[in-house]
Short mmCIF file of C-alpha atoms in Angstrom, two decimals:
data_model
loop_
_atom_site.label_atom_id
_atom_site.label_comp_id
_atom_site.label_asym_id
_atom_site.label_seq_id
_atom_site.Cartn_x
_atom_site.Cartn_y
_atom_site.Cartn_z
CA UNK A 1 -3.25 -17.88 13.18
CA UNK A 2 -3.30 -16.46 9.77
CA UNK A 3 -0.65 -13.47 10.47
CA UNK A 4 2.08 -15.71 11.85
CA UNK A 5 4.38 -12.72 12.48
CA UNK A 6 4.60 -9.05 13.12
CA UNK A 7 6.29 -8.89 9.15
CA UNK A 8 3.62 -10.76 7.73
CA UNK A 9 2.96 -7.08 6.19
CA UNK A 10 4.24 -4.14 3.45
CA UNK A 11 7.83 -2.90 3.84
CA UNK A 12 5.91 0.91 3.70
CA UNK A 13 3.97 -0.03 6.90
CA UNK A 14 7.15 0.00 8.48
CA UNK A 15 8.41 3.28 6.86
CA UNK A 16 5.51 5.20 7.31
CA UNK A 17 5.22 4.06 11.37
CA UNK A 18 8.98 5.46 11.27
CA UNK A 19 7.84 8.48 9.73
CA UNK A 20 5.09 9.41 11.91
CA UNK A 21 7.24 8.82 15.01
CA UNK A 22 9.80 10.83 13.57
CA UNK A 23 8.26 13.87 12.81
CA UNK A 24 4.58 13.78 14.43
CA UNK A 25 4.27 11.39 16.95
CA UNK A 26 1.51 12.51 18.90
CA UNK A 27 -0.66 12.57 15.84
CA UNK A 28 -3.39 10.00 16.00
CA UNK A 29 -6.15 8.86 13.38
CA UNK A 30 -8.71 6.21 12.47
CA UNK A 31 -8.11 3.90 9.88
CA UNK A 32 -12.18 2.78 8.55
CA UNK A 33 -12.76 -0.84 5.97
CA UNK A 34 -14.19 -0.47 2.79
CA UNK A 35 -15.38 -3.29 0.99
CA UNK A 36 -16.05 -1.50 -2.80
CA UNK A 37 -18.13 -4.75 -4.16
CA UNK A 38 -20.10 -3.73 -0.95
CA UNK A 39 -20.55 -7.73 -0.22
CA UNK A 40 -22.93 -8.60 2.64
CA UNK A 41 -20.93 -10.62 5.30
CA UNK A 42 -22.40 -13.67 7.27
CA UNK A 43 -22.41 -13.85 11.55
CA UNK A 44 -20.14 -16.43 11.06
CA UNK A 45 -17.30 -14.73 9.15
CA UNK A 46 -18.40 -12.04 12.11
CA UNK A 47 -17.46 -14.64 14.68
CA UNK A 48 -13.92 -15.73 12.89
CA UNK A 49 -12.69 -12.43 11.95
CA UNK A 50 -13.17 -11.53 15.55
CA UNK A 51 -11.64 -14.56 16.49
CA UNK A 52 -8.71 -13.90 14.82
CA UNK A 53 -8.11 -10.25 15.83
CA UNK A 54 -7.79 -11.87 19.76
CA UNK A 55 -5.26 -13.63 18.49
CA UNK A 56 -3.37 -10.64 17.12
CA UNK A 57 -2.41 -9.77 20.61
CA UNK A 58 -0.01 -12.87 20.61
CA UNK A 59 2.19 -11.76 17.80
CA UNK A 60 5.71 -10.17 18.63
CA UNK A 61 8.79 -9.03 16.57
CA UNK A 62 11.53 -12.22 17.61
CA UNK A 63 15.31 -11.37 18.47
CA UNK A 64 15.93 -12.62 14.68
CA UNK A 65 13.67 -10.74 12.43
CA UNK A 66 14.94 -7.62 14.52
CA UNK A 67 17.93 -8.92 13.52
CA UNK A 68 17.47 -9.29 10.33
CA UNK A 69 15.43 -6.39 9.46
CA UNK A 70 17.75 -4.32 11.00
CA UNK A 71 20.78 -5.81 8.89
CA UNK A 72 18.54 -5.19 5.35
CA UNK A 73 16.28 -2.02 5.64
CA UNK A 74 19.62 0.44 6.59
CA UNK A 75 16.84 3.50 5.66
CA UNK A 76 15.32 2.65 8.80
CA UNK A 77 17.43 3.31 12.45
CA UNK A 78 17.93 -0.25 14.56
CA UNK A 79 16.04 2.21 17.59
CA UNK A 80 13.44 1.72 15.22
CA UNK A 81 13.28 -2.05 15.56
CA UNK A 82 13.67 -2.19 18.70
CA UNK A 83 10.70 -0.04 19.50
CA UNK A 84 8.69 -2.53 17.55
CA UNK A 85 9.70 -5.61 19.09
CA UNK A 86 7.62 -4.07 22.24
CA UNK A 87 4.38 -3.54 20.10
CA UNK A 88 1.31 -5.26 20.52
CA UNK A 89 -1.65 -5.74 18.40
CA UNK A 90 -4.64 -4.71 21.20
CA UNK A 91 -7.80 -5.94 19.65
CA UNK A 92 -9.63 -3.77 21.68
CA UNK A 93 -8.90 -1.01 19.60
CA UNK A 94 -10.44 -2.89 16.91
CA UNK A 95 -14.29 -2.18 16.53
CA UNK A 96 -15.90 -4.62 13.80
CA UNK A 97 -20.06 -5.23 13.22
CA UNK A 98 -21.63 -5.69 10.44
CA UNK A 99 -24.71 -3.23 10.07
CA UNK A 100 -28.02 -3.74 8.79
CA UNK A 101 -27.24 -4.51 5.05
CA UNK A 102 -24.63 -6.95 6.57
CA UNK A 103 -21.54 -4.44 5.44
CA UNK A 104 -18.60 -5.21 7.33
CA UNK A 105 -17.25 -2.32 9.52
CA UNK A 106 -13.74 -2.39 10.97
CA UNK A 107 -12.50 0.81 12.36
CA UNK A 108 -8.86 1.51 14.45
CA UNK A 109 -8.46 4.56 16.41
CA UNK A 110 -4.62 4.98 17.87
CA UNK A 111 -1.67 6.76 17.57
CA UNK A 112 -0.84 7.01 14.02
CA UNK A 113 2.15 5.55 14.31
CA UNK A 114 0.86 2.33 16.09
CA UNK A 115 -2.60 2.71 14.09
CA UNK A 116 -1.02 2.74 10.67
CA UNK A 117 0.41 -0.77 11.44
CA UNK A 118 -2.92 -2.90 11.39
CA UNK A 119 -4.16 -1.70 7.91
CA UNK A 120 -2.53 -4.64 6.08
CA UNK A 121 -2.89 -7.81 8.35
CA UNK A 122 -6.73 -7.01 8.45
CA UNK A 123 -7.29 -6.71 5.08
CA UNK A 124 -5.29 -10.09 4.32
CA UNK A 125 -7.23 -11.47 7.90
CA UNK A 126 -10.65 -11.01 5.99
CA UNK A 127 -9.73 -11.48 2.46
CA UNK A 128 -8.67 -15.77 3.66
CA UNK A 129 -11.79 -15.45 5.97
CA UNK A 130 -13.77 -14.83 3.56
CA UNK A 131 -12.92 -17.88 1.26
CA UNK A 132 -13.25 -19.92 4.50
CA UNK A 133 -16.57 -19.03 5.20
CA UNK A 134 -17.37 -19.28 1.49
CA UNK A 135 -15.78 -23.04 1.40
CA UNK A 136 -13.24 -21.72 -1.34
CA UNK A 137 -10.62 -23.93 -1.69
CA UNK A 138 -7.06 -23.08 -3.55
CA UNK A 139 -5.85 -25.74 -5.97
CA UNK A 140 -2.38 -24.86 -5.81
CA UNK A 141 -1.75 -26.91 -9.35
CA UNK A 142 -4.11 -24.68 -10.94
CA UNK A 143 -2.44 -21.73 -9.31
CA UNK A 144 1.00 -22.75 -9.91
CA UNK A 145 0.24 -23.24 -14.15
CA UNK A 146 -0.82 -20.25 -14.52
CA UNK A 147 1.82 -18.84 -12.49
CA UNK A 148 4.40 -20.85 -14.85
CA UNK A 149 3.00 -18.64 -18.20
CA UNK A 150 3.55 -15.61 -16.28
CA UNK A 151 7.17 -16.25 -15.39
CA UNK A 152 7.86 -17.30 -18.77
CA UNK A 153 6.18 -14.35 -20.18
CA UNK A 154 8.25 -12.10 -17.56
CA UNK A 155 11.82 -14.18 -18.00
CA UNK A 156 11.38 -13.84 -22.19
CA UNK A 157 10.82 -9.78 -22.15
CA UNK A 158 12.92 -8.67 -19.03
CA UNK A 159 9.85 -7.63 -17.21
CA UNK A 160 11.08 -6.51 -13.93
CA UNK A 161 7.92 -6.86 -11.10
CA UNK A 162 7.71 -6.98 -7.54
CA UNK A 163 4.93 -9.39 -5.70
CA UNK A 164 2.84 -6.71 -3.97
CA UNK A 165 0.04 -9.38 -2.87
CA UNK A 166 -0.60 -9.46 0.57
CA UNK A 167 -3.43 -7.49 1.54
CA UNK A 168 -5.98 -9.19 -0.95
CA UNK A 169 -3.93 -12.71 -1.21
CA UNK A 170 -6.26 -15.67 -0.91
CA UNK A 171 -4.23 -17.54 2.05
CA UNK A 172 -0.64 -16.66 3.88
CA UNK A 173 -0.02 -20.37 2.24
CA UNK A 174 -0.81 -19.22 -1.02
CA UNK A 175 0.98 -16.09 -1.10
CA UNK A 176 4.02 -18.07 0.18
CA UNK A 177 4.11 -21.15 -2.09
CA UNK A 178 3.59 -18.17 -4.73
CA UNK A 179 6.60 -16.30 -3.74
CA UNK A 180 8.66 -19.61 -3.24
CA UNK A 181 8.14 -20.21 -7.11
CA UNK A 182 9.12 -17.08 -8.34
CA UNK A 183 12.14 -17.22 -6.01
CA UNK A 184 13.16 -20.20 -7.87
CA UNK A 185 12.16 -19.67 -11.59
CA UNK A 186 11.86 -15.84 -12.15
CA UNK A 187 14.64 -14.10 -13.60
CA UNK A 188 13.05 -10.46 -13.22
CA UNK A 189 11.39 -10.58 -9.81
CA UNK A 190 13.17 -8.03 -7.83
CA UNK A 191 11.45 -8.38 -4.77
CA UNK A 192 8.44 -8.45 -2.15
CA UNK A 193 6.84 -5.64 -0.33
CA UNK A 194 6.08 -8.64 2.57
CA UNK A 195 8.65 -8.59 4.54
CA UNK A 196 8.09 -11.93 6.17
CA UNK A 197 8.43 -13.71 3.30
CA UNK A 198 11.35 -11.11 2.10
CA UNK A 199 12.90 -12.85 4.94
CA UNK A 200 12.29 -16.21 4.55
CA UNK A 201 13.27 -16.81 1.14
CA UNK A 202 16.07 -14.08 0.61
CA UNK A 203 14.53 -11.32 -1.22
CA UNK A 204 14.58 -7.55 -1.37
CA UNK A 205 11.99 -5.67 0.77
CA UNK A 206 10.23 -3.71 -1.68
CA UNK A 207 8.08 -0.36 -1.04
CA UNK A 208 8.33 3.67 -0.05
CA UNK A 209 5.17 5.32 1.40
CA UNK A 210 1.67 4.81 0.76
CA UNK A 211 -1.75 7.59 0.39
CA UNK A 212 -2.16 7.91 3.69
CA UNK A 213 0.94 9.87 4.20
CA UNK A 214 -0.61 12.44 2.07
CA UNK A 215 -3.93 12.26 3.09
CA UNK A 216 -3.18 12.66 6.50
CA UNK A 217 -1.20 15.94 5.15
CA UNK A 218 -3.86 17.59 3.18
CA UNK A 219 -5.98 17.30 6.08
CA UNK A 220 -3.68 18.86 8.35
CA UNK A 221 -1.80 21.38 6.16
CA UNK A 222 -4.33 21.97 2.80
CA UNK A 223 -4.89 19.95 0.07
CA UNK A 224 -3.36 22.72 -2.12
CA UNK A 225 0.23 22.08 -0.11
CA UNK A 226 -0.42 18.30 0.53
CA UNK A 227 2.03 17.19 -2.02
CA UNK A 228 4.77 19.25 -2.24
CA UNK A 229 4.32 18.89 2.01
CA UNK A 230 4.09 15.11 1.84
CA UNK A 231 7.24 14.72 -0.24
CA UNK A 232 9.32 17.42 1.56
CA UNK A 233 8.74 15.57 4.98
CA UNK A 234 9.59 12.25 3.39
CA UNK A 235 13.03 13.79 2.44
CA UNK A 236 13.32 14.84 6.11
CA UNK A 237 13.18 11.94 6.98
CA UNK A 238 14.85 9.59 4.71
CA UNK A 239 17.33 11.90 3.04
CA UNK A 240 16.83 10.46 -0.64
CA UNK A 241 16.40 6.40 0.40
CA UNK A 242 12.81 5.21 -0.84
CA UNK A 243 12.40 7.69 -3.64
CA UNK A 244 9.51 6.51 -5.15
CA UNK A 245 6.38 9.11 -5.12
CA UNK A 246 3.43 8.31 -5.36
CA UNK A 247 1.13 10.94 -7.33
CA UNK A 248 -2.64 10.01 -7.13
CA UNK A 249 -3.60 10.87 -3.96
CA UNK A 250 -5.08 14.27 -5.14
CA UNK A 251 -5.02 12.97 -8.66
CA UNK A 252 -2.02 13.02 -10.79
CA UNK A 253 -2.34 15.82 -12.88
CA UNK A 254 -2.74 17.82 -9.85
CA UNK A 255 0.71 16.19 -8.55
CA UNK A 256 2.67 16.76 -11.51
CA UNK A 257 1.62 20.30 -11.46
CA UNK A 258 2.63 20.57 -8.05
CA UNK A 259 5.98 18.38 -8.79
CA UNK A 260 9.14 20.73 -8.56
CA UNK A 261 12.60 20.27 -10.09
CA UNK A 262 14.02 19.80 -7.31
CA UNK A 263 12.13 17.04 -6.09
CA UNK A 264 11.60 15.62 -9.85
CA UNK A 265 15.16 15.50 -9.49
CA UNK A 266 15.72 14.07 -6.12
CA UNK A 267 13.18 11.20 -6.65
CA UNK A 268 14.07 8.40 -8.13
CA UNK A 269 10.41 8.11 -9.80
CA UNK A 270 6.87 8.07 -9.36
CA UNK A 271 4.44 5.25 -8.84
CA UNK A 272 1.27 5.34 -11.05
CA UNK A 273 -1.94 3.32 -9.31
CA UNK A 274 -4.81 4.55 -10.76
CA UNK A 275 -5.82 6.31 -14.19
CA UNK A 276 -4.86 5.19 -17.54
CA UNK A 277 -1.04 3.92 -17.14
CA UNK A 278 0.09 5.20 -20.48
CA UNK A 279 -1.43 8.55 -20.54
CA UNK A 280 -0.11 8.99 -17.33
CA UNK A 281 3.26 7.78 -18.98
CA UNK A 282 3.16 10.61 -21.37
CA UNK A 283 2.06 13.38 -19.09
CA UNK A 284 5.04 12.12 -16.19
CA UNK A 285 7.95 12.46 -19.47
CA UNK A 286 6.57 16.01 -20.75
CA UNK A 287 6.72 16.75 -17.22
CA UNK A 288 10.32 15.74 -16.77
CA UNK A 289 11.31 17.43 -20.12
CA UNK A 290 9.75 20.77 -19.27
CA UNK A 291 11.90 20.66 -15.87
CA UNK A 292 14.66 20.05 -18.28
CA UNK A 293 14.83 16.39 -16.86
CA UNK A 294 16.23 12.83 -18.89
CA UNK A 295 13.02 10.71 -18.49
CA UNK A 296 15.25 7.80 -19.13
CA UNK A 297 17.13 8.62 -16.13
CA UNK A 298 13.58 8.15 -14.32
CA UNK A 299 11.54 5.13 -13.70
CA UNK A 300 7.31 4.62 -12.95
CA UNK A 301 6.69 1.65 -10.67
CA UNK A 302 2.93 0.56 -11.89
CA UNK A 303 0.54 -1.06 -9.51
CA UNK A 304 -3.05 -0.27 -10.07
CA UNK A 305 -4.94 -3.81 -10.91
CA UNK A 306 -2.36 -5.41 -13.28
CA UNK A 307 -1.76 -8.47 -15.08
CA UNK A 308 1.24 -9.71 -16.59
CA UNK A 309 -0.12 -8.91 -20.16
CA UNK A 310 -0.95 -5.44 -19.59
CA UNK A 311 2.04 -4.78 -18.18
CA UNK A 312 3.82 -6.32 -21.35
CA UNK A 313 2.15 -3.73 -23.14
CA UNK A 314 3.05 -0.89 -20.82
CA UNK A 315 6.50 -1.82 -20.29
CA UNK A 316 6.38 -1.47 -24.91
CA UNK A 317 4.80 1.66 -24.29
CA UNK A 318 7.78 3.31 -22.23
CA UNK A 319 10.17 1.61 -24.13
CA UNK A 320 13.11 4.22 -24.61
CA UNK A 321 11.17 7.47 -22.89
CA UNK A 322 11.04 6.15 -19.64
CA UNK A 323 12.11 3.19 -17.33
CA UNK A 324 9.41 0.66 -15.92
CA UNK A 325 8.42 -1.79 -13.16
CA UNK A 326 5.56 -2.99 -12.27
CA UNK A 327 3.69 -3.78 -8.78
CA UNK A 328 1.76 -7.21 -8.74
CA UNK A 329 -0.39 -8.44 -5.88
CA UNK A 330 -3.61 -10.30 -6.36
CA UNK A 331 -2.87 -11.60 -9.77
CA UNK A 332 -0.01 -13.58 -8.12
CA UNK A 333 -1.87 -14.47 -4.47
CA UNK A 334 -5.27 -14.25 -5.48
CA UNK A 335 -5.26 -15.52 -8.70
CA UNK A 336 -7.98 -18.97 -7.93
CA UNK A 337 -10.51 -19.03 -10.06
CA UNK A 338 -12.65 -16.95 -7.69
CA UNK A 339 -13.11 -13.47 -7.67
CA UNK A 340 -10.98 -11.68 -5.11
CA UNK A 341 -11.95 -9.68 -2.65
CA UNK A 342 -12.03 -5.38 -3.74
CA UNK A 343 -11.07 -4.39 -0.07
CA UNK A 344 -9.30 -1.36 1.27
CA UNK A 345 -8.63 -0.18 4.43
CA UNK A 346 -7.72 3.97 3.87
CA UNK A 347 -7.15 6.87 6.90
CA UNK A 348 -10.33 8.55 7.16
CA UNK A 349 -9.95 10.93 9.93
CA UNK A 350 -6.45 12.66 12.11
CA UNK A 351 -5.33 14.96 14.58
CA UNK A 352 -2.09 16.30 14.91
CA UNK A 353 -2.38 15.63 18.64
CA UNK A 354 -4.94 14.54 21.75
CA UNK A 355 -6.22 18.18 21.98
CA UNK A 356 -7.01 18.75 18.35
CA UNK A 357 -10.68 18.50 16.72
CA UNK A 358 -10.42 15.56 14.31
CA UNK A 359 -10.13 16.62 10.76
CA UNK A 360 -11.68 14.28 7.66
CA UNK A 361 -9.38 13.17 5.06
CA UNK A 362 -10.00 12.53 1.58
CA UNK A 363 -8.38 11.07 -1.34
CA UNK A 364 -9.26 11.42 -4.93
CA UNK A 365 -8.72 8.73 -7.10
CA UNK A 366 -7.50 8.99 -10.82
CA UNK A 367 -10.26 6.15 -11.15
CA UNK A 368 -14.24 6.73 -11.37
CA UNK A 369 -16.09 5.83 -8.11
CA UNK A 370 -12.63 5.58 -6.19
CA UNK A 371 -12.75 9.21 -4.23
CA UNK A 372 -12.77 8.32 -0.06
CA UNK A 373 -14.61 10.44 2.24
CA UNK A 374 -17.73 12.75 2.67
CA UNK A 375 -19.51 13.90 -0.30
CA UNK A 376 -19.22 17.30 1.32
CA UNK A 377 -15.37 16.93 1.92
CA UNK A 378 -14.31 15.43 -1.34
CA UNK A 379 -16.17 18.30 -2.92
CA UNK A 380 -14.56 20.88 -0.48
CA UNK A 381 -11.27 19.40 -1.98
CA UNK A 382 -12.47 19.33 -5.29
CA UNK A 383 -13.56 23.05 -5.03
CA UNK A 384 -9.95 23.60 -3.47
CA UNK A 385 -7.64 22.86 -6.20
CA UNK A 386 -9.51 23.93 -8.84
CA UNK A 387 -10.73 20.40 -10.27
CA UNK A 388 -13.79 19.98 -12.09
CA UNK A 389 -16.23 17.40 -11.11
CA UNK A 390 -16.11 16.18 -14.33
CA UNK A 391 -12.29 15.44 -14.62
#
């Protein structure tokens, strides 16, 4: 099995699930693959990935990881847990062909709180497929030398980061003998958004809430009012615990225009991952200062695409305006010598409940060629709050 447990996944798996529950749990939605290097998949990756979907079925939250996540995640109620340790993967719910180019497909259709929980173990399911079927082969010397420079690099200039890797890591041995190296030499690792491996080797669960959370409220509520929405309803339900917010869902100019003092103030700081990181630097301080805000009270947690040398440079960029951390996921788990798989698996339709006409959502990236969903809906968006097509 290559998810060997039910927290072989991201911390905000967990705390959007919670969310959903708490405040819309008949809401259901469909969670749809995209591979963006549009690769053309073989029958026999077809045949394993299917394979290994059955075999989700068997995997269960034990007495101790309830345990412990119960003991180290206090933003999240222990009824919470328990629910969990009841759910079931059903691979039925799982549709996956490959169509006439040989695209993969996967779709999930559930409850959103259930739904929202498979996203991560299938992207991590086909990214190792896929360097099975390929004959790939990790040479975990290689790996671990070039894992060396970037701990040294990270241990000389206090370069906080947190290993973010699992949905495009090469193997679930890779990512751990990874994270079992930088639990022993890094200085400035804070954490891992896995929680399995959070567990295992005695490290913080990192993470807060991901674009689907405000994806799934633009489509219900307006895209104008998805933000402000999105973060309000966090609050509600977590009170000021996981306050980082992330702004690119309907771009990030559009968020920090929407961004009011009161949240600016309440949130501990916003996570940039997409767009140029240090104009987005500048535009999140003259943001804070025209809300009459310390940016050096404030902190951006970076995650789109990085390496440890790029985030040298950002973390010299903020240097005294603003604090800094940085996200890293396939440079640590994928970083082989092959090219890693550019997979995403995003919330492309919801309902607020079983009687409700499904509703598209969309997401528009800071990044070229990044928008998800129709043409006609990402324009309708587009058209909504005022953004050229240009921008």
């Amino acid at each position: 099995m290559m998810i060997h447990t039910i927290l072989d996944t991201d911390l905000y798996k967990f705390t959007t699930s919670y969310a959903y529950i708490k405040l819309f749990p008949n809401a259901m939605g469909t969670f749809s693959f995209k591979d963006r290097d549009e690769t053309a998949y073989t029958d026999k990756f077809l045949k394993s990935l299917r394979e290994v979907v059955v075999s989700l079925a068997q995997v269960a939250l034990t007495t101790e990881e309830l345990e412990y996540m119960a003991s180290h995640c206090r933003f999240l109620p222990r009824v919470y847990w328990e629910w969990l340790s009841s759910f079931r993967f059903q691979p039925d719910k799982v549709k996956i062909y490959l169509d006439e180019d040989c695209h993969l497909n996967i779709e999930v259709t559930d409850y959103l709180y259930k739904a929202t929980l498979y996203e991560v173990p299938l992207l991590a399911i086909v990214s190792e497929i896929k360097n099975q079927t390929l004959g790939n082969i990790a040479d975990m010397d290689d790996i671990i030398c070039k894992l060396s420079e970037k701990v040294t690099l990270s241990n000389e200039h206090q370069l906080s980061f947190s290993e973010f890797g699992t949905r495009r890591r090469f193997s679930f041995d890779v990512q751990d003998k990874v994270i079992g190296y930088l639990k022993q030499t890094s200085q400035y690792c804070t954490g891992t958004s896995n929680c399995h491996f959070a567990m295992k080797y005695g490290m913080k669960p990192m993470g807060t809430h991901p674009h689907e959370w405000f994806m799934f409220h633009g489509a219900q509520f307006g895209y104008k009012h998805a933000n402000y929405m999105a973060l309000e309803n966090w609050v509600n339900v977590y009170d000021g615990d996981l306050g980082i917010a992330l702004s690119d869902t309907y771009t990030s100019k559009v968020f920090l225009n929407n961004l009011s003092r009161k949240q600016a103030k309440l949130f501990d700081g916003v996570r940039c991952d997409s767009g140029n990181e240090f104009e987005f630097a500048d535009q999140l301080v003259a943001r804070y200062r025209e809300l009459g805000i310390d940016s050096t009270t404030k902190i951006i947690v970076f995650s789109n695409a990085l390496d440890f040398g790029k985030a040298l440079d950002i973390q010299e960029y903020c240097r005294g305006r603003i604090r800094c951390a940085f996200g890293i996921g396939t440079n640590l788990t994928n970083d082989t010598g092959y090219k890693p798989s550019n997979i995403v698996m995003k919330l492309t339709q919801c309902k607020m409940n079983i009687n409700q006409v499904w509703r598209e959502c969309v997401k528009l990236s800071d990044d070229e060629g990044k928008h998800i969903g129709s043409e006609a809906e990402v324009q309708a968006c587009l058209y909504d709050l005022k953004i050229a097509i240009n921008d």
